[in-house]
CSV table of C-alpha atoms and ligand atoms in Angstrom, one decimal:
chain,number,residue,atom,x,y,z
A,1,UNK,CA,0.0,0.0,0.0
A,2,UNK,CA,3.0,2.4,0.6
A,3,UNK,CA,4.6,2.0,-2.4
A,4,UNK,CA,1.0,2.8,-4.1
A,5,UNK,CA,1.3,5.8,-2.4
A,6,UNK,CA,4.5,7.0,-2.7
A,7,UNK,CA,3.2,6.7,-6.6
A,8,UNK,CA,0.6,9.4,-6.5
A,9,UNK,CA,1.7,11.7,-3.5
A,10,UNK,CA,3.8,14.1,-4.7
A,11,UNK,CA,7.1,14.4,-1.7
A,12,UNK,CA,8.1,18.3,-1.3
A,13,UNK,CA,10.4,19.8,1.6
A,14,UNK,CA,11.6,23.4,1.5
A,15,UNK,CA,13.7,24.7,4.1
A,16,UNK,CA,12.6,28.4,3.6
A,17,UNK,CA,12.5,31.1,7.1
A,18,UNK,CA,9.3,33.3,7.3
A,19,UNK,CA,10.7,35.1,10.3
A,20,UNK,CA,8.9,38.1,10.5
A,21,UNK,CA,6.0,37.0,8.3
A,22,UNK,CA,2.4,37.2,9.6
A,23,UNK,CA,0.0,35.1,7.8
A,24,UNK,CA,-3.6,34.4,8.7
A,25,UNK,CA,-5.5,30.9,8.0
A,26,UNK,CA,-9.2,30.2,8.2
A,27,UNK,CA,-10.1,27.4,9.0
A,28,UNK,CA,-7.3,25.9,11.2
A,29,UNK,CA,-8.3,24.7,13.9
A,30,UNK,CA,-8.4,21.3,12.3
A,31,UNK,CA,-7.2,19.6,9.3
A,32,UNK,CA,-5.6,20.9,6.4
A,33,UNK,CA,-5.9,24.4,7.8
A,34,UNK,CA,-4.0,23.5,11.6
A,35,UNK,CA,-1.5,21.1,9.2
A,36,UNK,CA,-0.7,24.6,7.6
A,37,UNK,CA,-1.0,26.5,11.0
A,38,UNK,CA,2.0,24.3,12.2
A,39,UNK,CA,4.5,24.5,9.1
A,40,UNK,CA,4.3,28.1,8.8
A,41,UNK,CA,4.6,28.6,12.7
A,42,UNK,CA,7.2,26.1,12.1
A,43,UNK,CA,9.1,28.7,9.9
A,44,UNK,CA,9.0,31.4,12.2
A,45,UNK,CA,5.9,33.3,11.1
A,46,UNK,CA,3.4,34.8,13.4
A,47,UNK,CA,0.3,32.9,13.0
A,48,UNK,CA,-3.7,34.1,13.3
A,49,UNK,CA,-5.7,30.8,13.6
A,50,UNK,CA,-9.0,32.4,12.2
A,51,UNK,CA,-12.0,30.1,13.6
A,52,UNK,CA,-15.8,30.2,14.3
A,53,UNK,CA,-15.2,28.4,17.2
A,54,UNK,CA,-12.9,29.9,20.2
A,55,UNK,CA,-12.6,26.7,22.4
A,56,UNK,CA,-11.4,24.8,19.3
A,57,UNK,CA,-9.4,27.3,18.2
A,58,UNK,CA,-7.7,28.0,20.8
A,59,UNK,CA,-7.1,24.3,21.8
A,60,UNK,CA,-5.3,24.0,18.1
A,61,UNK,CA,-2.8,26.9,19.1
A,62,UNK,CA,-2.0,25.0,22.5
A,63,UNK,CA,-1.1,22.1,20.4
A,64,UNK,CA,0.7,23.9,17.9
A,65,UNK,CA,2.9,25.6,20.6
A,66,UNK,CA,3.3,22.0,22.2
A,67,UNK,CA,4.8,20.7,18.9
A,68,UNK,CA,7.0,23.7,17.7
A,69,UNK,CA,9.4,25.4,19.9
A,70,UNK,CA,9.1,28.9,20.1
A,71,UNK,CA,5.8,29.0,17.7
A,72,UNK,CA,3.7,32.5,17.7
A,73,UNK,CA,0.3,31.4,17.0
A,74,UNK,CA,-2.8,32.7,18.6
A,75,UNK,CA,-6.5,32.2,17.6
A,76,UNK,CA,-8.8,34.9,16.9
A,77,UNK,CA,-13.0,34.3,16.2
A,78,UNK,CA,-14.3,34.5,12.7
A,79,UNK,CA,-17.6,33.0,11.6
A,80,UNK,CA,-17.7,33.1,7.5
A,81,UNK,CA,-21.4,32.5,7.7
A,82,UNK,CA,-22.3,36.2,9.3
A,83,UNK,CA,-20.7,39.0,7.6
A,84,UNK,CA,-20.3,41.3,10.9
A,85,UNK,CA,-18.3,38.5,12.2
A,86,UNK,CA,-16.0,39.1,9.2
A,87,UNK,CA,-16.0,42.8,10.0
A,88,UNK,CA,-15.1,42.4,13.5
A,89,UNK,CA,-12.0,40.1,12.6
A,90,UNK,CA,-10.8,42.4,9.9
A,91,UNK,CA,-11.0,45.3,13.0
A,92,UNK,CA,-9.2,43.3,15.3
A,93,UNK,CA,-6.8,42.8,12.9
A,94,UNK,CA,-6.1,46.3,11.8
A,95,UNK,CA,-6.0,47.0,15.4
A,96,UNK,CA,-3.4,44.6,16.2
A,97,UNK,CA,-1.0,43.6,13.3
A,98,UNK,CA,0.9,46.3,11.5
A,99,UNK,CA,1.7,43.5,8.7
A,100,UNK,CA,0.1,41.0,6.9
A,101,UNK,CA,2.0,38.7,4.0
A,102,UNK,CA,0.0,35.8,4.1
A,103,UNK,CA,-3.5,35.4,3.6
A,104,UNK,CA,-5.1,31.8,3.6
A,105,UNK,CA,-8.5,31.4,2.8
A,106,UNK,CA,-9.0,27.6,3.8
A,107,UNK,CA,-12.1,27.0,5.3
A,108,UNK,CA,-15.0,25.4,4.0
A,109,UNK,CA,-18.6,23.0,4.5
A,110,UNK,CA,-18.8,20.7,1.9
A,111,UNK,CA,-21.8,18.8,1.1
A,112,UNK,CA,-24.3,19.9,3.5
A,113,UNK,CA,-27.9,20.0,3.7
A,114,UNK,CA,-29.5,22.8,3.1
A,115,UNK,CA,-29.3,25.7,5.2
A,116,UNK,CA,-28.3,29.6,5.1
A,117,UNK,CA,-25.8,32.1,6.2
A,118,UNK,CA,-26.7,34.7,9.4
A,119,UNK,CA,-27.3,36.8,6.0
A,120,UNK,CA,-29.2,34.8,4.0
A,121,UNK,CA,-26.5,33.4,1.6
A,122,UNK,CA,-26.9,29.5,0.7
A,123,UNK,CA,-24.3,27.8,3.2
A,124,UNK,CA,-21.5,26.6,0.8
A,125,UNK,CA,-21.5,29.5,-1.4
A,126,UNK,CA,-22.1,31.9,1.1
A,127,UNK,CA,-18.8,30.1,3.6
A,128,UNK,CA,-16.8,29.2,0.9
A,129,UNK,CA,-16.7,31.7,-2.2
A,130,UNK,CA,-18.8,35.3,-0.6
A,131,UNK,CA,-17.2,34.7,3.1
A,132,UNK,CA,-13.5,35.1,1.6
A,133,UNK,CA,-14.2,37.1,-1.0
A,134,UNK,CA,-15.6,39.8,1.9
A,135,UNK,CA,-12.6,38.9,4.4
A,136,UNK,CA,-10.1,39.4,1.8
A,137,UNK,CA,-11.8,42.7,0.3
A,138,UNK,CA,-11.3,44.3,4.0
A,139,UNK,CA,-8.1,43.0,4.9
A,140,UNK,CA,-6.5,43.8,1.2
A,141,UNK,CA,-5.4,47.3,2.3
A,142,UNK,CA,-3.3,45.6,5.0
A,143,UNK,CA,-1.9,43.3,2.0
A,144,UNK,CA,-0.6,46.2,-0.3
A,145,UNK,CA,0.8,47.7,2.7
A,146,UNK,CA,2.8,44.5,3.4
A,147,UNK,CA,3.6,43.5,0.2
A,148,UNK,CA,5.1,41.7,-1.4
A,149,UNK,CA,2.3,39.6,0.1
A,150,UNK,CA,0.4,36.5,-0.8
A,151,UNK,CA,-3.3,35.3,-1.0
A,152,UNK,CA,-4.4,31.4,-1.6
A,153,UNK,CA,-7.7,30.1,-2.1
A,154,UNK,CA,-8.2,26.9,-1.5
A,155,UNK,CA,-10.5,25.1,-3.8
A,156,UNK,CA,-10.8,21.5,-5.6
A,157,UNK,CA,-10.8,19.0,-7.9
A,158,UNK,CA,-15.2,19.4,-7.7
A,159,UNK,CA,-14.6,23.0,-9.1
A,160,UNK,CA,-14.3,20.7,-12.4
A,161,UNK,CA,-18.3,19.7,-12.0
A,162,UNK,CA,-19.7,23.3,-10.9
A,163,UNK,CA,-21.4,25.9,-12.6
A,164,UNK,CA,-22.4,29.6,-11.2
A,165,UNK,CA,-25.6,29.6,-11.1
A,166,UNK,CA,-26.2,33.1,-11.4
A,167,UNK,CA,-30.3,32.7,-11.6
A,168,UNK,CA,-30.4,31.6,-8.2
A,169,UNK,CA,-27.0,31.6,-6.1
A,170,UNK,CA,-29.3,31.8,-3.0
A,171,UNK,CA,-30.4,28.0,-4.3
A,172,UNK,CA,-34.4,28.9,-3.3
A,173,UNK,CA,-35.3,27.1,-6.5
A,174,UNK,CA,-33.3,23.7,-6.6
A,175,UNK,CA,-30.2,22.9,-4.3
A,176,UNK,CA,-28.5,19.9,-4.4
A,177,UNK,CA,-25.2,19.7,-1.6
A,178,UNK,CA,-22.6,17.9,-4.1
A,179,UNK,CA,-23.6,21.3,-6.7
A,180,UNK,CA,-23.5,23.8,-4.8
A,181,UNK,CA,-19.7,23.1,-3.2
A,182,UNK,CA,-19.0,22.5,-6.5
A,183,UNK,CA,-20.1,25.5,-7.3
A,184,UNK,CA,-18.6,27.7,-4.3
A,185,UNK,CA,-15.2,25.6,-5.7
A,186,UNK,CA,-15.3,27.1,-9.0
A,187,UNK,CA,-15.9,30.3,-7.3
A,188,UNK,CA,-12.9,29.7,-5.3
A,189,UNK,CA,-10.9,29.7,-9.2
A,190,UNK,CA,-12.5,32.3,-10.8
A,191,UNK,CA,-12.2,34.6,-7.7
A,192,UNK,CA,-8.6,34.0,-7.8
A,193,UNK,CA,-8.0,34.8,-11.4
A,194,UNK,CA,-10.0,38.3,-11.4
A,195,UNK,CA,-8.3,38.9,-7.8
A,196,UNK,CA,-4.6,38.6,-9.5
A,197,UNK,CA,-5.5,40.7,-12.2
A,198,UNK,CA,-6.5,43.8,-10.2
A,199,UNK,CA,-3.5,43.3,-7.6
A,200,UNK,CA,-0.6,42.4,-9.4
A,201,UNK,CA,0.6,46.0,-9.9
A,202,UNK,CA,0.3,46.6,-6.3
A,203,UNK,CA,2.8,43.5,-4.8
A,204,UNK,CA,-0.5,41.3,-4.1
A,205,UNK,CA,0.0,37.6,-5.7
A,206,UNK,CA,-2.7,35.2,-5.7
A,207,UNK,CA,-3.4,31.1,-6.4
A,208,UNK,CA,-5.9,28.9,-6.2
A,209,UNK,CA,-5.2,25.3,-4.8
A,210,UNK,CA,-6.6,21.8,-4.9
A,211,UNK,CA,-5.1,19.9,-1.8
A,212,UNK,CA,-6.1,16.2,-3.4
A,213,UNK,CA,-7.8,14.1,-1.5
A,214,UNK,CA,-7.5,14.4,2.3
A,215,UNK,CA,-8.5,12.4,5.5
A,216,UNK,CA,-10.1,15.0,7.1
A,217,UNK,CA,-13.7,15.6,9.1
A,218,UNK,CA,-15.0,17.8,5.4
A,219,UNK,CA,-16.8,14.9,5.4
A,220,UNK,CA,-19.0,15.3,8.3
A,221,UNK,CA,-22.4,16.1,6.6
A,222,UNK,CA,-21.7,13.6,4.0
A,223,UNK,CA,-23.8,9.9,4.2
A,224,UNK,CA,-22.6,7.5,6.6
A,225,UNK,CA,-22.0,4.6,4.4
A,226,UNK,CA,-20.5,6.5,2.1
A,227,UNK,CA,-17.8,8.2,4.0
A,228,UNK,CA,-17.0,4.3,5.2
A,229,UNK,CA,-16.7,3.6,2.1
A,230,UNK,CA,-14.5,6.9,1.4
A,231,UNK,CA,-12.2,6.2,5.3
A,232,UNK,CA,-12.0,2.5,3.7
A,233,UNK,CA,-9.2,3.1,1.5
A,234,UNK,CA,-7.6,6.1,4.6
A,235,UNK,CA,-4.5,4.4,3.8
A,236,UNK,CA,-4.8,6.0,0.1
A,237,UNK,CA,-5.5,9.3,1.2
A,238,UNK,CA,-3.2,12.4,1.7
A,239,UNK,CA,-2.5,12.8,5.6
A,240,UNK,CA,-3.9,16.3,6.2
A,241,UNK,CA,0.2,17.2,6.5
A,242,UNK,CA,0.2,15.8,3.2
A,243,UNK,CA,-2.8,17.8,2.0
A,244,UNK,CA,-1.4,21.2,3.4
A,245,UNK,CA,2.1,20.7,0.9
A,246,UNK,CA,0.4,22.8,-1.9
A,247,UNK,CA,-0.8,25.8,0.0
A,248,UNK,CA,2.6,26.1,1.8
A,249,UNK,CA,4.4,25.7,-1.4
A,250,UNK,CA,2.5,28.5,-2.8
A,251,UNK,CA,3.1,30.2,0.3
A,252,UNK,CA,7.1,29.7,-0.1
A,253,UNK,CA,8.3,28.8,-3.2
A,254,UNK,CA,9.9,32.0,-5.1
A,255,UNK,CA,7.9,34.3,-7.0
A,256,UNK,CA,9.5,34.0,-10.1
A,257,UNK,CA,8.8,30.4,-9.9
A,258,UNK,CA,4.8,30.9,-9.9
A,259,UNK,CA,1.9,32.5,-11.6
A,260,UNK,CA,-0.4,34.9,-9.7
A,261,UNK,CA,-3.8,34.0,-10.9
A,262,UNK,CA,-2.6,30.2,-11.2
A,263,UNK,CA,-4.2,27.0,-10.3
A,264,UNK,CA,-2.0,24.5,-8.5
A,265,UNK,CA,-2.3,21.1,-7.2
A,266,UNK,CA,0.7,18.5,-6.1
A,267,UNK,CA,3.1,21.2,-5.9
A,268,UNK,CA,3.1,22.1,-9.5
A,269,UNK,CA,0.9,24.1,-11.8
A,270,UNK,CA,-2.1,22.4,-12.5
A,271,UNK,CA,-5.1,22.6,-15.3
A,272,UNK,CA,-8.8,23.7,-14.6
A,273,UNK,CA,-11.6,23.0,-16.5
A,274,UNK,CA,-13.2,25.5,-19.1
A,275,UNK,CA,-15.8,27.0,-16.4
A,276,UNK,CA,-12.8,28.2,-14.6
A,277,UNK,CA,-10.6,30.2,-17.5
A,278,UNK,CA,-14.1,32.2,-18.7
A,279,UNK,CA,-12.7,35.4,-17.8
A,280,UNK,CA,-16.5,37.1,-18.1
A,281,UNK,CA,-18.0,34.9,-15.7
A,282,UNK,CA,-15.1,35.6,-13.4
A,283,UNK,CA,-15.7,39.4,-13.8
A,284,UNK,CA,-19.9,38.8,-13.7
A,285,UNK,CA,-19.2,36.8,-10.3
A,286,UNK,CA,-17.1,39.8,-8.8
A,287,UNK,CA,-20.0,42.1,-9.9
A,288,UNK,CA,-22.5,39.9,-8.2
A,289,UNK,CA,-20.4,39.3,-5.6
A,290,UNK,CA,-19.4,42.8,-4.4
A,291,UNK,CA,-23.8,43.2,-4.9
A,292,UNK,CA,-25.2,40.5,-2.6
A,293,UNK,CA,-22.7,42.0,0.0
A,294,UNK,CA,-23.6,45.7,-0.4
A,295,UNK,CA,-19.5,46.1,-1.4
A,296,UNK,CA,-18.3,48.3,-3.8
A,297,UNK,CA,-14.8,46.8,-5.1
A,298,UNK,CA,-13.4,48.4,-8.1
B,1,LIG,N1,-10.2,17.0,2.6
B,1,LIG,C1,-10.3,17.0,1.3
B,1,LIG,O1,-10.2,15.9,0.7
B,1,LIG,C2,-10.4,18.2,0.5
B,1,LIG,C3,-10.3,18.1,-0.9
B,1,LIG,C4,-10.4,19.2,-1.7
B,1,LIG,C5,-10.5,20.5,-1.1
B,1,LIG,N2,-10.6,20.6,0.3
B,1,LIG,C6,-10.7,21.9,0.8
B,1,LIG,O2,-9.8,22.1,1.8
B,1,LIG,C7,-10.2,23.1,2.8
B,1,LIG,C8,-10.0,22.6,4.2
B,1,LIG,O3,-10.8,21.4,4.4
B,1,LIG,P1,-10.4,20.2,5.4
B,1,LIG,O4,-10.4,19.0,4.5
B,1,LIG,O5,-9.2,20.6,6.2
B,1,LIG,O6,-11.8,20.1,6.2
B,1,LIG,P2,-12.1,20.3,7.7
B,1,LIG,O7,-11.2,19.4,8.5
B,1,LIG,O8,-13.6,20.0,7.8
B,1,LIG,O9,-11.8,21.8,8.1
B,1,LIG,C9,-12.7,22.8,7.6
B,1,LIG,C10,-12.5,24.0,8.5
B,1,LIG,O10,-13.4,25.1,8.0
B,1,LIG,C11,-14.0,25.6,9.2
B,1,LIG,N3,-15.3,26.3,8.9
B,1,LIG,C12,-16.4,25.7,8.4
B,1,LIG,N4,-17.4,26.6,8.3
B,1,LIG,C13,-16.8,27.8,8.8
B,1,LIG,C14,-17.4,29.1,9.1
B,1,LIG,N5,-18.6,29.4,8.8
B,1,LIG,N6,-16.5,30.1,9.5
B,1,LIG,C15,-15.2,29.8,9.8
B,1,LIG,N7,-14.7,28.6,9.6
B,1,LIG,C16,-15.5,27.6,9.1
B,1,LIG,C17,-14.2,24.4,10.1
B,1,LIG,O11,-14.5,24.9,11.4
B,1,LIG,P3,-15.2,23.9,12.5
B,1,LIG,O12,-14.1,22.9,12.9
B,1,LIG,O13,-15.6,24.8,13.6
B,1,LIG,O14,-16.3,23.2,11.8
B,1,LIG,C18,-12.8,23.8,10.0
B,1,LIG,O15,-11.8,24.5,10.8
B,1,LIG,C19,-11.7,23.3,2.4
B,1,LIG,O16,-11.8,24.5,1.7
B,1,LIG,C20,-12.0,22.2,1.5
B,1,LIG,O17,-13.1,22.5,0.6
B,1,LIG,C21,-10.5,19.5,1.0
């Protein structure tokens, strides 16, 4: 089974310092997100542990600081599903960090049933695509201030099935769970590629990643035979260590060596599907976007 593995999981070390970085990470307070908590804590950054839930939160930045000597990590509340949460964050933020380099929009609820943001948003779109797109609209002032700086959305391989649905993103006519994170996936994409555009000129780079297949709890609203099924083959899966390699090669690797606006996936640049080069739906979903959240980003 290891030697299976070793086939398909791409190895990747890099030794590089991010003393005197700051980076923030949703979602890392568990898997993929904490995985990436720890490596760039590991490096010497100063770490904000962005999470809905304080107890958890701050019980991932106790283990953290058990596990690497020395790490600067703290945990600071931010619920993506209630945009005056977001506000709040971004205020403690500005009131407390004179620098940001890294931004790491992680989080996410995959394949839930249906239900709605504290603003009405459908759950996956409103988390996963409008709940990053808002955090990283307030905090981007911070960025081009720090830069060169970095942001990194992390999406997936189920961006390939999505679609925007632009004649009902709220899903009050049809929702089905495996669509609509498919959808807030290819958000994820097409968010990054009109992002890059508008802040390349101002030190602001910006990726999209797919972090392969993970043993993580993303599958906690999903069917309970099916996730069996899924934890059957664990062995097969990326270790959420593993899963984290992309983002933090994004977040290292030289940037001469990458493409702002770039899609990346086992440490190396990576295809996406037609959906997620149509530069007008990416520029119709900013439009929409900065709409439904009363925003006005040029
Ligand atoms: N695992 C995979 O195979 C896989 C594959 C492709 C892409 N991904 C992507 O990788 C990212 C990380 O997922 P993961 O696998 O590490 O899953 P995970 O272990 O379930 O972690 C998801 C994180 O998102 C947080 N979160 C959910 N809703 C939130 C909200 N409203 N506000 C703030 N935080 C919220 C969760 O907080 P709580 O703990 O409080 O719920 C948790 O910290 C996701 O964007 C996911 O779509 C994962």
């Amino acid at each position: 089974m290891q030697t299976i593995r070793s086939l398909f999981i791409h190895k990747w070390t890099s030794d590089v310092s991010l003393e005197g970085k700051t980076a923030i990470i949703t979602g890392a307070n568990t898997g993929i997100g904490k995985e990436t908590a720890k490596d760039l804590a590991a490096r010497g950054a100063r770490v904000i542990l962005a999470c809905r839930d304080m107890a958890k939160g701050e019980q991932a930045a106790r283990d953290i600081m058990r596990e690497v000597e020395g790490a600067r990590v703290l945990a600071r509340q931010l619920d993506l599903a209630d945009t005056n949460s977001i506000c709040q964050f971004a205020e403690n933020v500005y009131n407390s960090e004179k620098n940001l380099h890294v931004l790491v929009n992680n989080a996410g609820v995959a394949i839930c049933p249906h239900d709605i943001t504290v603003d009405g948003f459908e759950m996956q779109f409103g988390v996963n695509h409008l709940g990053h797109f808002f955090l990283t609209f307030l905090l981007l002032d911070l960025l081009k201030h720090s830069a060169p700086s970095r942001v990194i959305n992390v999406s997936s391989s189920a961006h390939t099935m999505g679609r925007i649905n632009f004649e009902d993103l709220r899903s009050e006519k049809d929702y089905h769970p495996v669509s609509a994170y498919a959808q807030s996936k290819l958000a994820n994409i097409l968010f990054t590629r009109e992002l890059a555009k508008r802040t390349e000129a101002l030190g602001v780079t910006v990726y999209s990643v797919d972090p392969g297949m993970v043993n993580t709890d993303i599958t906690r609203h999903i069917r309970r035979p099916l996730v069996d099924v899924f934890k059957r083959f664990s062995t097969l899966l990326k270790t959420p260590a593993e899963g984290a390699c992309t983002t933090i090669y994004c977040i290292v690797s030289p940037e001469n060596q990458l493409l702002t606006g770039g899609h990346y996936k086992e440490c190396a640049t990576s295809q996406v599907c037609r959906a997620g080069l149509d530069d007008g739906t990416a520029l119709k979903l900013w439009a929409v976007s900065c709409h439904l959240l009363g925003i006005c980003w040029r």
